[in-house]
Coordinates of C-alpha atoms and ligand atoms in Angstrom, one line a residue:
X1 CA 0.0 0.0 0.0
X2 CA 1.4 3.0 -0.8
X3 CA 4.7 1.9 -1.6
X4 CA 6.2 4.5 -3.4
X5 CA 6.0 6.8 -1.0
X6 CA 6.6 4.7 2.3
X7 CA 9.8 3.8 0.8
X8 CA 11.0 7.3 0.7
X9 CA 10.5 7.0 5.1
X10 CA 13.1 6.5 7.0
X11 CA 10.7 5.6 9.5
X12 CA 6.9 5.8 10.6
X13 CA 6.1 8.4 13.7
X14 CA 2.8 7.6 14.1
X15 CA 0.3 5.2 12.4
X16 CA -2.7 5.3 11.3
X17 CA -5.0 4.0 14.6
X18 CA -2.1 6.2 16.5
X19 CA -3.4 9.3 14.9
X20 CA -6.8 8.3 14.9
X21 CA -6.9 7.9 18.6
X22 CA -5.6 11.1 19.5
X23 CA -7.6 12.9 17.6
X24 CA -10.2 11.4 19.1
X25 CA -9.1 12.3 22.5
X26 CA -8.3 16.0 21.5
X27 CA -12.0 16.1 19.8
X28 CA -13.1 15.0 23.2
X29 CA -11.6 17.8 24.7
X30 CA -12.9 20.4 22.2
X31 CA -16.3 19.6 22.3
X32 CA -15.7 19.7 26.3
X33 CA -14.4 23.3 25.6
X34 CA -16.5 24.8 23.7
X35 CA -20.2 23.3 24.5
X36 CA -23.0 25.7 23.6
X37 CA -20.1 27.9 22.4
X38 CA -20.5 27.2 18.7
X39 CA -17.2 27.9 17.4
X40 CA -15.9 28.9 14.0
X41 CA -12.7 26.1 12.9
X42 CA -10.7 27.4 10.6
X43 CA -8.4 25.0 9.2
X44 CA -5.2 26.7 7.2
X45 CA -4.6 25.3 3.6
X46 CA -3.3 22.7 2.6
X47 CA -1.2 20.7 5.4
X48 CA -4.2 21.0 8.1
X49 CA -6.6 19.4 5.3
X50 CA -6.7 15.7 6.5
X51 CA -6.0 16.7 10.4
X52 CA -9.1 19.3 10.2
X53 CA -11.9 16.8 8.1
X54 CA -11.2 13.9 11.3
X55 CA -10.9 16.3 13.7
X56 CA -14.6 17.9 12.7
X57 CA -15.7 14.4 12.3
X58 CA -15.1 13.2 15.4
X59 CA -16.3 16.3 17.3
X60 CA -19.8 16.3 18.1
X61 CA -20.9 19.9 19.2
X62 CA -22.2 22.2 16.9
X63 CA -19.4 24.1 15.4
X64 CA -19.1 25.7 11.4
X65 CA -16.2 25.5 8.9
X66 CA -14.1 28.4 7.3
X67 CA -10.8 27.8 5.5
X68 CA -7.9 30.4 5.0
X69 CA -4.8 29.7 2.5
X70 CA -0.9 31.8 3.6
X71 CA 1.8 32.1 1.3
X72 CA 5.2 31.8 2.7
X73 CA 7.7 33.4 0.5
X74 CA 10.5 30.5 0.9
X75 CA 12.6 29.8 4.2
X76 CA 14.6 32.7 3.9
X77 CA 11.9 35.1 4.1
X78 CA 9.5 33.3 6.1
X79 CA 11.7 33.4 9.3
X80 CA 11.8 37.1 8.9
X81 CA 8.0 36.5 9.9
X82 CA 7.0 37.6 6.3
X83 CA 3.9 35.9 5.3
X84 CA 1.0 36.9 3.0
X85 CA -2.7 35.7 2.7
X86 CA -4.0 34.1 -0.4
X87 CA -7.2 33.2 0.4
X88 CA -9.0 35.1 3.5
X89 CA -12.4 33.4 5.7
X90 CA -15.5 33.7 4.0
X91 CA -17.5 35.6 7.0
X92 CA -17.3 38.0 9.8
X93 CA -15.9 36.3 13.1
X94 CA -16.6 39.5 15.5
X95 CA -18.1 37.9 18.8
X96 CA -17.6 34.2 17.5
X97 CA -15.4 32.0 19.0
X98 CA -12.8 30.9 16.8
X99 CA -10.1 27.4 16.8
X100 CA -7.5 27.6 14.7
X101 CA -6.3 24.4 13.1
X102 CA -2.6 23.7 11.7
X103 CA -1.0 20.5 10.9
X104 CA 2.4 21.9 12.4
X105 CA 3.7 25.0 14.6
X106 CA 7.3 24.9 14.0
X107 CA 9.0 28.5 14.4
X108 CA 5.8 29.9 14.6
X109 CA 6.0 33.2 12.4
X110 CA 2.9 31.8 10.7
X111 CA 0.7 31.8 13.6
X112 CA 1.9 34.1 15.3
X113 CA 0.8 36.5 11.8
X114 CA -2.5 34.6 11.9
X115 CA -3.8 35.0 15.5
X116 CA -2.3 39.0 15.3
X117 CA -4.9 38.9 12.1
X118 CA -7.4 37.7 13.2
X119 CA -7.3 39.3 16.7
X120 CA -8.0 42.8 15.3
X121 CA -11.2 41.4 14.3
X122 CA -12.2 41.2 17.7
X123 CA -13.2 37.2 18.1
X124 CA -14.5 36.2 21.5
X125 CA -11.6 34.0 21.6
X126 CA -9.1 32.6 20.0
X127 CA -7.8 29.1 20.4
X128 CA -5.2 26.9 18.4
X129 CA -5.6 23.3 17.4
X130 CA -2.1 21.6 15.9
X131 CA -1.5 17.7 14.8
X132 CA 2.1 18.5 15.6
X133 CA 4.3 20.4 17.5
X134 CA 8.1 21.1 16.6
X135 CA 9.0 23.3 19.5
X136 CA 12.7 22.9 19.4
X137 CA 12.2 25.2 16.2
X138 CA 10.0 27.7 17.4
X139 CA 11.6 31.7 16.6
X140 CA 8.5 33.2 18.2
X141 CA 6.5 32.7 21.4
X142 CA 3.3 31.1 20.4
X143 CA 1.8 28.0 21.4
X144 CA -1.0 25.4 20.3
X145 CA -3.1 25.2 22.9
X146 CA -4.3 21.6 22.0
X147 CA -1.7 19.2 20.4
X148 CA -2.1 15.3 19.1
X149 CA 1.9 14.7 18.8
X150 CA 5.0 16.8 19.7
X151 CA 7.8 16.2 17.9
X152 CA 11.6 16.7 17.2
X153 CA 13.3 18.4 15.0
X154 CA 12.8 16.1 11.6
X155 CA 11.5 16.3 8.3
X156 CA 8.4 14.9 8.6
X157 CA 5.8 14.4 5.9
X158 CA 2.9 12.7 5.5
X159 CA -1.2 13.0 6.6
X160 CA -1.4 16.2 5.1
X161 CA 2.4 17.3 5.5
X162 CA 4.3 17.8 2.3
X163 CA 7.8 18.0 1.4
X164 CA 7.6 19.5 -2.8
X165 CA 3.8 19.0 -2.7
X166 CA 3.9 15.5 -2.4
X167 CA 3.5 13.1 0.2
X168 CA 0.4 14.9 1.8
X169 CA -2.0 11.7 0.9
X170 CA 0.0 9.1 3.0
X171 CA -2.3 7.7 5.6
X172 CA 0.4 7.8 8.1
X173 CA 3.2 10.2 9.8
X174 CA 7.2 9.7 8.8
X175 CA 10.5 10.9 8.7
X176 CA 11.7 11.6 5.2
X177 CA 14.8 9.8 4.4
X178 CA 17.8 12.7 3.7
X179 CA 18.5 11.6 0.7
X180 CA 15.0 12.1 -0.1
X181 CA 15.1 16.1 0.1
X182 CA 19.1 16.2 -0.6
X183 CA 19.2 15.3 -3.9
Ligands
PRP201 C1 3.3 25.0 7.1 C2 2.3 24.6 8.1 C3 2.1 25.9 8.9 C4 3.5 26.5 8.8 C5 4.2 26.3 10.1 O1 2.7 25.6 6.0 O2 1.1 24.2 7.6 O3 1.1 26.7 8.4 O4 4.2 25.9 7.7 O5 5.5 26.8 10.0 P1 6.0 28.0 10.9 O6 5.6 27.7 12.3 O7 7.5 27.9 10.8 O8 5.5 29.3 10.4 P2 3.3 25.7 4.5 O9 3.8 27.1 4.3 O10 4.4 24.6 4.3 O11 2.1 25.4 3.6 P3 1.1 24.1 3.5 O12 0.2 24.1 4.7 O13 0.4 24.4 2.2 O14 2.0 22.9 3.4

């Protein structure tokens, strides 16, 4: 299954029923969080795709979906904190409360430039939702405030996270082998 692309792992992080249970559990303590509360989730194209469809799945409190799309302008610039918005949420979240949802924090620039966004629209609240957490990276000081999986500092692809676009539609979480990206 999927061979192609799980030979390019140099190992698996977390498997499929691994994921799945966790999200569960975090799902558990979002609709804990927010009952009555109907919040807006905003998931943030592409990486957070497969994460945020689960994650909505498995919650069972009313909530409603908006998506929003960043640019980063390559490494370089992005850890200068410079990112731009392609694609902005469809309605008004003044008074609403609002979850965030990323498949990775890593330095941070990005949401730290989405929750300073989105804050001067004057949410209720604002809360973020990440699959994965890579805080020995982080450049700025922001923090998920629910997480499925921290982990180190490693390439990692798969379940939404890309490395050149690919990868995004393996099932599980992996380390991409260095000769992989080093060629
Ligand atoms: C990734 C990820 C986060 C961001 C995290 O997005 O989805 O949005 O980088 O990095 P940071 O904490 O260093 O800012 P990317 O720009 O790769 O786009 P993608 O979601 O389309 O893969």
């Amino acid at each position: 299954m999927k061979n192609e692309m799980l030979n390019d792992l140099e190992k698996v992080l977390f498997d499929e029923a691994q994921i799945a249970e966790r999200i569960a559990k975090v799902a558990t303590e979002i609709d804990r969080d927010y009952a009555g509360k109907k919040p807006i989730m905003i998931a943030v194209l592409k990486g957070s795709v497969m994460f945020y469809t689960d994650l909505m799945k498995k919650m069972n409190i009313m909530a409603e979906m908006d998506f929003m799309a960043i640019s980063s302008y390559g490494n370089e610039t992005k850890s200068s904190g410079e990112v731009k918005m392609i694609k902005d949420l469809d309605r008004c979240i003044e008074g609403r409360h609002i979850v965030i949802v990323e498949d990775i924090v890593d330095t941070g620039y990005t949401l730290n430039y989405l929750k300073a966004t989105l804050s001067t629209r004057n949410p209720a609240s604002i809360k973020v939702c990440s699959l994965l957490n890579k805080k020995e990276r982080r450049e700025v000081n922001v923090e998920p405030d629910y997480v499925c999986f921290e982990v180190g500092n490693e390439f990692v692809v798969g379940y939404g996270l890309d490395y050149a676009q690919f990868y995004r539609n393996l099932p599980v979480i992996g380390v991409l082998k260095k000769e992989v990206y080093s060629l």
